[in-house]
């Protein structure tokens, strides 16, 4: 049984997997992380491996002090990957992106895969049908786009991201929703089309906090899996540890 800890920009997400099956997940603030960690440890005493993936500064020491003989893997660019990585600056490649590519390599072997993670930022990562990771792109996430309008103008209000099917906004608020949401959706659809035109048949995986939110407006044929990161991290953990 594996415990996956994903420390993101805003929250820490924890998941317990038995083989490849997700059996429990919970989200915690950084302040409340340790309490949730201890609760999971008590509820699932058969956890024997832990993966820590952190894009922030979650201190692994507090985990090491409580795990005893449990195997711990801290994900960074030196950890073995089940794919060939051609990224020219591996030290700067986000560990969350490595995990997503790993998940694609297991779930969709020998296929061209575009993994789209719609969170604080939206990332695009491409794994070709030979198991080679080529790289991808990084763009502002949906809420960041709303925030930037308020941060960098004098009069536009701060709004929360919301699903919108408006094409023409008849108020400032509706105009922001129409512009931001339609722009975001068309960016993603356009990038999918570019990859498809360049590489041919393509598996597209959409994940991240805004995955379900966005899937209503994206073109069909996309696999939506909000838990795809957990599955990729779990695969890397098993790939690097004894059974």
PDB file of C-alpha atoms in Angstrom:
ATOM      1  CA  UNK A   1       0.000   0.000   0.000  1.00  0.00           C
ATOM      2  CA  UNK A   2       1.406   3.383  -1.045  1.00  0.00           C
ATOM      3  CA  UNK A   3       0.936   6.887   0.322  1.00  0.00           C
ATOM      4  CA  UNK A   4       1.359   9.697  -2.189  1.00  0.00           C
ATOM      5  CA  UNK A   5       1.997  13.250  -0.949  1.00  0.00           C
ATOM      6  CA  UNK A   6       1.706  15.996  -3.553  1.00  0.00           C
ATOM      7  CA  UNK A   7       2.708  19.384  -2.156  1.00  0.00           C
ATOM      8  CA  UNK A   8       1.499  21.941  -4.662  1.00  0.00           C
ATOM      9  CA  UNK A   9       1.528  25.724  -4.823  1.00  0.00           C
ATOM     10  CA  UNK A  10      -1.482  26.179  -2.542  1.00  0.00           C
ATOM     11  CA  UNK A  11      -2.365  22.868  -0.874  1.00  0.00           C
ATOM     12  CA  UNK A  12      -0.977  19.452   0.013  1.00  0.00           C
ATOM     13  CA  UNK A  13      -2.898  16.536  -1.479  1.00  0.00           C
ATOM     14  CA  UNK A  14      -2.546  13.060  -0.004  1.00  0.00           C
ATOM     15  CA  UNK A  15      -3.708   9.768  -1.503  1.00  0.00           C
ATOM     16  CA  UNK A  16      -3.534   6.109  -0.538  1.00  0.00           C
ATOM     17  CA  UNK A  17      -3.297   3.570  -3.358  1.00  0.00           C
ATOM     18  CA  UNK A  18      -3.488  -0.183  -3.185  1.00  0.00           C
ATOM     19  CA  UNK A  19      -1.650  -1.401  -6.259  1.00  0.00           C
ATOM     20  CA  UNK A  20      -3.096   0.970  -8.878  1.00  0.00           C
ATOM     21  CA  UNK A  21      -6.407   1.627  -7.148  1.00  0.00           C
ATOM     22  CA  UNK A  22      -7.024   4.932  -5.399  1.00  0.00           C
ATOM     23  CA  UNK A  23      -8.750   4.083  -2.111  1.00  0.00           C
ATOM     24  CA  UNK A  24      -8.468   7.367  -0.197  1.00  0.00           C
ATOM     25  CA  UNK A  25      -7.585  10.994  -0.842  1.00  0.00           C
ATOM     26  CA  UNK A  26      -7.653  14.218   1.146  1.00  0.00           C
ATOM     27  CA  UNK A  27      -6.492  17.802   0.698  1.00  0.00           C
ATOM     28  CA  UNK A  28      -4.800  19.773   3.466  1.00  0.00           C
ATOM     29  CA  UNK A  29      -3.437  23.242   4.013  1.00  0.00           C
ATOM     30  CA  UNK A  30       0.260  23.487   4.788  1.00  0.00           C
ATOM     31  CA  UNK A  31      -0.620  24.382   8.375  1.00  0.00           C
ATOM     32  CA  UNK A  32      -2.848  21.334   8.723  1.00  0.00           C
ATOM     33  CA  UNK A  33      -0.691  18.869   6.779  1.00  0.00           C
ATOM     34  CA  UNK A  34       0.953  17.048   9.680  1.00  0.00           C
ATOM     35  CA  UNK A  35      -2.364  16.366  11.412  1.00  0.00           C
ATOM     36  CA  UNK A  36      -3.794  14.836   8.238  1.00  0.00           C
ATOM     37  CA  UNK A  37      -0.591  12.853   7.655  1.00  0.00           C
ATOM     38  CA  UNK A  38      -0.771  11.295  11.139  1.00  0.00           C
ATOM     39  CA  UNK A  39      -4.463  10.507  10.698  1.00  0.00           C
ATOM     40  CA  UNK A  40      -3.797   8.656   7.430  1.00  0.00           C
ATOM     41  CA  UNK A  41      -0.859   6.821   8.958  1.00  0.00           C
ATOM     42  CA  UNK A  42      -3.099   5.608  11.791  1.00  0.00           C
ATOM     43  CA  UNK A  43      -5.998   4.636   9.525  1.00  0.00           C
ATOM     44  CA  UNK A  44      -3.823   2.771   7.018  1.00  0.00           C
ATOM     45  CA  UNK A  45      -1.137   0.941   9.038  1.00  0.00           C
ATOM     46  CA  UNK A  46      -0.221  -1.252   6.040  1.00  0.00           C
ATOM     47  CA  UNK A  47       1.344   1.662   4.140  1.00  0.00           C
ATOM     48  CA  UNK A  48       4.870   0.509   3.322  1.00  0.00           C
ATOM     49  CA  UNK A  49       5.997   3.088   0.745  1.00  0.00           C
ATOM     50  CA  UNK A  50       5.660   6.865   0.525  1.00  0.00           C
ATOM     51  CA  UNK A  51       6.238   9.201  -2.405  1.00  0.00           C
ATOM     52  CA  UNK A  52       6.793  12.894  -1.684  1.00  0.00           C
ATOM     53  CA  UNK A  53       6.441  15.270  -4.595  1.00  0.00           C
ATOM     54  CA  UNK A  54       6.826  18.934  -3.723  1.00  0.00           C
ATOM     55  CA  UNK A  55       6.908  22.040  -5.884  1.00  0.00           C
ATOM     56  CA  UNK A  56       7.083  24.118  -2.685  1.00  0.00           C
ATOM     57  CA  UNK A  57       9.125  23.760   0.504  1.00  0.00           C
ATOM     58  CA  UNK A  58       7.376  21.007   2.424  1.00  0.00           C
ATOM     59  CA  UNK A  59       9.935  19.777   4.951  1.00  0.00           C
ATOM     60  CA  UNK A  60      10.532  16.055   4.485  1.00  0.00           C
ATOM     61  CA  UNK A  61      12.074  15.840   7.982  1.00  0.00           C
ATOM     62  CA  UNK A  62       8.673  15.835   9.674  1.00  0.00           C
ATOM     63  CA  UNK A  63       7.728  12.856   7.521  1.00  0.00           C
ATOM     64  CA  UNK A  64      10.982  10.969   8.103  1.00  0.00           C
ATOM     65  CA  UNK A  65      10.569  11.297  11.880  1.00  0.00           C
ATOM     66  CA  UNK A  66       7.271   9.382  11.788  1.00  0.00           C
ATOM     67  CA  UNK A  67       7.675   6.649   9.161  1.00  0.00           C
ATOM     68  CA  UNK A  68      10.029   4.139  10.795  1.00  0.00           C
ATOM     69  CA  UNK A  69      10.969   1.471   8.237  1.00  0.00           C
ATOM     70  CA  UNK A  70       8.591   2.695   5.535  1.00  0.00           C
ATOM     71  CA  UNK A  71      10.398   3.402   2.251  1.00  0.00           C
ATOM     72  CA  UNK A  72      10.386   7.082   1.290  1.00  0.00           C
ATOM     73  CA  UNK A  73      11.121   8.411  -2.192  1.00  0.00           C
ATOM     74  CA  UNK A  74      11.464  12.175  -2.608  1.00  0.00           C
ATOM     75  CA  UNK A  75      10.858  13.011  -6.235  1.00  0.00           C
ATOM     76  CA  UNK A  76      13.444  15.091  -8.078  1.00  0.00           C
ATOM     77  CA  UNK A  77      15.197  15.013 -11.438  1.00  0.00           C
ATOM     78  CA  UNK A  78      17.670  12.308 -10.292  1.00  0.00           C
ATOM     79  CA  UNK A  79      14.948   9.705  -9.660  1.00  0.00           C
ATOM     80  CA  UNK A  80      14.735   6.987 -12.315  1.00  0.00           C
ATOM     81  CA  UNK A  81      11.952   7.513 -14.849  1.00  0.00           C
ATOM     82  CA  UNK A  82      10.140   4.976 -17.043  1.00  0.00           C
ATOM     83  CA  UNK A  83      10.709   7.124 -20.134  1.00  0.00           C
ATOM     84  CA  UNK A  84      13.543   8.915 -21.930  1.00  0.00           C
ATOM     85  CA  UNK A  85      13.760  12.582 -20.940  1.00  0.00           C
ATOM     86  CA  UNK A  86      15.038  15.033 -23.574  1.00  0.00           C
ATOM     87  CA  UNK A  87      14.305  18.161 -21.531  1.00  0.00           C
ATOM     88  CA  UNK A  88      17.445  20.298 -21.786  1.00  0.00           C
ATOM     89  CA  UNK A  89      17.195  21.692 -18.215  1.00  0.00           C
ATOM     90  CA  UNK A  90      16.047  18.716 -16.103  1.00  0.00           C
ATOM     91  CA  UNK A  91      16.883  20.488 -12.829  1.00  0.00           C
ATOM     92  CA  UNK A  92      14.225  23.107 -13.552  1.00  0.00           C
ATOM     93  CA  UNK A  93      11.545  20.699 -14.752  1.00  0.00           C
ATOM     94  CA  UNK A  94       8.642  20.550 -12.312  1.00  0.00           C
ATOM     95  CA  UNK A  95       8.314  17.214 -10.557  1.00  0.00           C
ATOM     96  CA  UNK A  96       4.559  17.289 -11.135  1.00  0.00           C
ATOM     97  CA  UNK A  97       5.207  17.316 -14.882  1.00  0.00           C
ATOM     98  CA  UNK A  98       7.541  14.307 -14.554  1.00  0.00           C
ATOM     99  CA  UNK A  99       4.794  12.420 -12.745  1.00  0.00           C
ATOM    100  CA  UNK A 100       2.188  13.194 -15.380  1.00  0.00           C
ATOM    101  CA  UNK A 101       4.457  11.962 -18.155  1.00  0.00           C
ATOM    102  CA  UNK A 102       5.180   8.800 -16.167  1.00  0.00           C
ATOM    103  CA  UNK A 103       1.459   8.175 -15.815  1.00  0.00           C
ATOM    104  CA  UNK A 104       0.977   8.549 -19.562  1.00  0.00           C
ATOM    105  CA  UNK A 105       3.858   6.169 -20.285  1.00  0.00           C
ATOM    106  CA  UNK A 106       2.129   3.458 -18.253  1.00  0.00           C
ATOM    107  CA  UNK A 107      -1.486   4.028 -19.191  1.00  0.00           C
ATOM    108  CA  UNK A 108      -0.976   4.766 -22.899  1.00  0.00           C
ATOM    109  CA  UNK A 109       2.217   2.964 -24.010  1.00  0.00           C
ATOM    110  CA  UNK A 110       3.421   3.345 -27.602  1.00  0.00           C
ATOM    111  CA  UNK A 111       1.084   6.255 -28.269  1.00  0.00           C
ATOM    112  CA  UNK A 112       1.629   9.964 -28.748  1.00  0.00           C
ATOM    113  CA  UNK A 113       0.341  11.627 -25.565  1.00  0.00           C
ATOM    114  CA  UNK A 114      -0.369  15.244 -24.726  1.00  0.00           C
ATOM    115  CA  UNK A 115      -0.944  15.736 -20.988  1.00  0.00           C
ATOM    116  CA  UNK A 116      -2.664  18.984 -20.015  1.00  0.00           C
ATOM    117  CA  UNK A 117      -2.612  19.948 -16.333  1.00  0.00           C
ATOM    118  CA  UNK A 118      -5.028  22.804 -15.649  1.00  0.00           C
ATOM    119  CA  UNK A 119      -4.163  24.151 -12.232  1.00  0.00           C
ATOM    120  CA  UNK A 120      -2.503  27.335 -10.949  1.00  0.00           C
ATOM    121  CA  UNK A 121      -0.652  27.209 -14.253  1.00  0.00           C
ATOM    122  CA  UNK A 122      -1.659  25.124 -17.250  1.00  0.00           C
ATOM    123  CA  UNK A 123       1.119  22.867 -18.482  1.00  0.00           C
ATOM    124  CA  UNK A 124       1.351  20.946 -21.739  1.00  0.00           C
ATOM    125  CA  UNK A 125       3.663  17.920 -21.883  1.00  0.00           C
ATOM    126  CA  UNK A 126       4.288  15.671 -24.868  1.00  0.00           C
ATOM    127  CA  UNK A 127       5.402  12.038 -24.778  1.00  0.00           C
ATOM    128  CA  UNK A 128       5.878  10.454 -28.192  1.00  0.00           C
ATOM    129  CA  UNK A 129       5.005   6.925 -29.263  1.00  0.00           C
ATOM    130  CA  UNK A 130       8.602   5.804 -28.708  1.00  0.00           C
ATOM    131  CA  UNK A 131       8.460   6.682 -25.007  1.00  0.00           C
ATOM    132  CA  UNK A 132      10.478   9.892 -25.415  1.00  0.00           C
ATOM    133  CA  UNK A 133       9.520  13.009 -23.474  1.00  0.00           C
ATOM    134  CA  UNK A 134      10.059  16.038 -25.706  1.00  0.00           C
ATOM    135  CA  UNK A 135       8.971  18.863 -23.393  1.00  0.00           C
ATOM    136  CA  UNK A 136       5.939  21.109 -23.658  1.00  0.00           C
ATOM    137  CA  UNK A 137       4.633  24.485 -22.586  1.00  0.00           C
ATOM    138  CA  UNK A 138       3.597  26.521 -19.551  1.00  0.00           C
ATOM    139  CA  UNK A 139       0.818  29.107 -19.553  1.00  0.00           C
ATOM    140  CA  UNK A 140      -1.127  31.058 -16.889  1.00  0.00           C
ATOM    141  CA  UNK A 141      -3.965  29.081 -15.346  1.00  0.00           C
ATOM    142  CA  UNK A 142      -7.565  30.211 -15.400  1.00  0.00           C
ATOM    143  CA  UNK A 143      -7.633  32.046 -12.056  1.00  0.00           C
ATOM    144  CA  UNK A 144      -4.257  33.674 -12.767  1.00  0.00           C
ATOM    145  CA  UNK A 145      -5.794  35.245 -15.862  1.00  0.00           C
ATOM    146  CA  UNK A 146      -8.605  36.727 -13.820  1.00  0.00           C
ATOM    147  CA  UNK A 147      -6.131  37.939 -11.202  1.00  0.00           C
ATOM    148  CA  UNK A 148      -3.903  39.630 -13.773  1.00  0.00           C
ATOM    149  CA  UNK A 149      -6.746  41.805 -15.042  1.00  0.00           C
ATOM    150  CA  UNK A 150      -7.296  43.177 -11.552  1.00  0.00           C
ATOM    151  CA  UNK A 151      -3.588  43.368 -10.674  1.00  0.00           C
ATOM    152  CA  UNK A 152      -2.502  45.249 -13.778  1.00  0.00           C
ATOM    153  CA  UNK A 153      -5.415  47.593 -14.468  1.00  0.00           C
ATOM    154  CA  UNK A 154      -6.906  50.477 -12.510  1.00  0.00           C
ATOM    155  CA  UNK A 155     -10.612  49.709 -12.786  1.00  0.00           C
ATOM    156  CA  UNK A 156     -11.267  46.053 -13.602  1.00  0.00           C
ATOM    157  CA  UNK A 157     -12.681  44.064 -10.668  1.00  0.00           C
ATOM    158  CA  UNK A 158     -11.258  40.918  -9.082  1.00  0.00           C
ATOM    159  CA  UNK A 159     -13.435  37.976 -10.118  1.00  0.00           C
ATOM    160  CA  UNK A 160     -13.412  34.275  -9.380  1.00  0.00           C
ATOM    161  CA  UNK A 161     -13.126  31.887 -12.306  1.00  0.00           C
ATOM    162  CA  UNK A 162     -16.471  30.538 -13.389  1.00  0.00           C
ATOM    163  CA  UNK A 163     -17.857  28.421 -16.202  1.00  0.00           C
ATOM    164  CA  UNK A 164     -19.136  30.638 -18.968  1.00  0.00           C
ATOM    165  CA  UNK A 165     -20.849  30.038 -22.308  1.00  0.00           C
ATOM    166  CA  UNK A 166     -21.136  33.758 -22.996  1.00  0.00           C
ATOM    167  CA  UNK A 167     -19.661  35.020 -26.251  1.00  0.00           C
ATOM    168  CA  UNK A 168     -20.617  38.684 -25.881  1.00  0.00           C
ATOM    169  CA  UNK A 169     -20.530  40.171 -22.398  1.00  0.00           C
ATOM    170  CA  UNK A 170     -23.125  42.868 -21.785  1.00  0.00           C
ATOM    171  CA  UNK A 171     -21.489  44.104 -18.573  1.00  0.00           C
ATOM    172  CA  UNK A 172     -17.905  44.491 -17.413  1.00  0.00           C
ATOM    173  CA  UNK A 173     -18.187  41.367 -15.277  1.00  0.00           C
ATOM    174  CA  UNK A 174     -19.693  39.291 -18.083  1.00  0.00           C
ATOM    175  CA  UNK A 175     -17.161  40.673 -20.562  1.00  0.00           C
ATOM    176  CA  UNK A 176     -14.311  39.478 -18.327  1.00  0.00           C
ATOM    177  CA  UNK A 177     -15.855  36.017 -18.029  1.00  0.00           C
ATOM    178  CA  UNK A 178     -16.424  35.863 -21.781  1.00  0.00           C
ATOM    179  CA  UNK A 179     -12.920  37.010 -22.638  1.00  0.00           C
ATOM    180  CA  UNK A 180     -10.975  34.993 -20.094  1.00  0.00           C
ATOM    181  CA  UNK A 181     -12.913  31.743 -20.334  1.00  0.00           C
ATOM    182  CA  UNK A 182     -13.265  31.690 -24.117  1.00  0.00           C
ATOM    183  CA  UNK A 183      -9.632  32.664 -24.521  1.00  0.00           C
ATOM    184  CA  UNK A 184      -8.513  29.867 -22.215  1.00  0.00           C
ATOM    185  CA  UNK A 185     -10.671  27.229 -23.919  1.00  0.00           C
ATOM    186  CA  UNK A 186      -9.574  28.294 -27.382  1.00  0.00           C
ATOM    187  CA  UNK A 187      -5.922  28.242 -26.310  1.00  0.00           C
ATOM    188  CA  UNK A 188      -6.212  24.636 -25.164  1.00  0.00           C
ATOM    189  CA  UNK A 189      -8.198  23.522 -28.220  1.00  0.00           C
ATOM    190  CA  UNK A 190      -5.735  25.290 -30.493  1.00  0.00           C
ATOM    191  CA  UNK A 191      -2.695  23.668 -28.892  1.00  0.00           C
ATOM    192  CA  UNK A 192      -4.318  20.232 -29.117  1.00  0.00           C
ATOM    193  CA  UNK A 193      -4.915  20.865 -32.821  1.00  0.00           C
ATOM    194  CA  UNK A 194      -1.301  21.975 -33.358  1.00  0.00           C
ATOM    195  CA  UNK A 195       0.079  18.834 -31.733  1.00  0.00           C
ATOM    196  CA  UNK A 196      -2.326  16.632 -33.670  1.00  0.00           C
ATOM    197  CA  UNK A 197      -1.392  18.280 -36.969  1.00  0.00           C
ATOM    198  CA  UNK A 198       2.323  17.916 -36.194  1.00  0.00           C
ATOM    199  CA  UNK A 199       2.467  14.396 -34.737  1.00  0.00           C
ATOM    200  CA  UNK A 200      -0.651  12.642 -35.973  1.00  0.00           C
ATOM    201  CA  UNK A 201      -2.971  10.511 -33.806  1.00  0.00           C
ATOM    202  CA  UNK A 202      -2.816  11.767 -30.260  1.00  0.00           C
ATOM    203  CA  UNK A 203      -4.075  10.749 -26.820  1.00  0.00           C
ATOM    204  CA  UNK A 204      -5.048  13.863 -24.848  1.00  0.00           C
ATOM    205  CA  UNK A 205      -5.260  13.650 -21.050  1.00  0.00           C
ATOM    206  CA  UNK A 206      -6.751  16.555 -19.103  1.00  0.00           C
ATOM    207  CA  UNK A 207      -6.113  16.737 -15.365  1.00  0.00           C
ATOM    208  CA  UNK A 208      -5.707  19.275 -12.575  1.00  0.00           C
ATOM    209  CA  UNK A 209      -8.079  21.284 -10.437  1.00  0.00           C
ATOM    210  CA  UNK A 210      -9.918  22.852 -13.387  1.00  0.00           C
ATOM    211  CA  UNK A 211     -10.179  19.631 -15.437  1.00  0.00           C
ATOM    212  CA  UNK A 212     -13.876  18.904 -14.884  1.00  0.00           C
ATOM    213  CA  UNK A 213     -14.647  22.618 -15.064  1.00  0.00           C
ATOM    214  CA  UNK A 214     -13.049  22.914 -18.521  1.00  0.00           C
ATOM    215  CA  UNK A 215     -14.026  19.584 -20.035  1.00  0.00           C
ATOM    216  CA  UNK A 216     -17.564  20.848 -20.748  1.00  0.00           C
ATOM    217  CA  UNK A 217     -16.185  23.254 -23.337  1.00  0.00           C
ATOM    218  CA  UNK A 218     -13.266  21.344 -24.857  1.00  0.00           C
ATOM    219  CA  UNK A 219     -13.460  19.229 -27.977  1.00  0.00           C
ATOM    220  CA  UNK A 220     -14.497  15.600 -27.580  1.00  0.00           C
ATOM    221  CA  UNK A 221     -12.031  12.717 -27.424  1.00  0.00           C
ATOM    222  CA  UNK A 222     -10.196  13.953 -24.323  1.00  0.00           C
ATOM    223  CA  UNK A 223      -9.603  11.688 -21.325  1.00  0.00           C
ATOM    224  CA  UNK A 224     -10.440  13.643 -18.159  1.00  0.00           C
ATOM    225  CA  UNK A 225      -8.799  12.308 -14.994  1.00  0.00           C
ATOM    226  CA  UNK A 226      -8.400  14.650 -11.996  1.00  0.00           C
ATOM    227  CA  UNK A 227      -6.353  11.934 -10.222  1.00  0.00           C
ATOM    228  CA  UNK A 228      -3.860  11.355 -13.021  1.00  0.00           C
ATOM    229  CA  UNK A 229      -1.006  12.960 -11.069  1.00  0.00           C
ATOM    230  CA  UNK A 230      -1.500  10.528  -8.179  1.00  0.00           C
ATOM    231  CA  UNK A 231      -1.357   7.606 -10.600  1.00  0.00           C
ATOM    232  CA  UNK A 232       1.860   8.876 -12.168  1.00  0.00           C
ATOM    233  CA  UNK A 233       3.504   9.429  -8.791  1.00  0.00           C
ATOM    234  CA  UNK A 234       2.428   5.957  -7.702  1.00  0.00           C
ATOM    235  CA  UNK A 235       3.988   4.448 -10.821  1.00  0.00           C
ATOM    236  CA  UNK A 236       7.301   6.260 -10.223  1.00  0.00           C
ATOM    237  CA  UNK A 237       7.275   5.073  -6.613  1.00  0.00           C
ATOM    238  CA  UNK A 238       6.822   1.442  -7.631  1.00  0.00           C
ATOM    239  CA  UNK A 239       9.393   1.857 -10.425  1.00  0.00           C
ATOM    240  CA  UNK A 240      12.027   2.959  -7.885  1.00  0.00           C
ATOM    241  CA  UNK A 241      11.345   0.675  -4.908  1.00  0.00           C
ATOM    242  CA  UNK A 242      11.317  -2.971  -4.052  1.00  0.00           C
ATOM    243  CA  UNK A 243       8.021  -4.779  -3.865  1.00  0.00           C
TER     244      UNK A 243
END
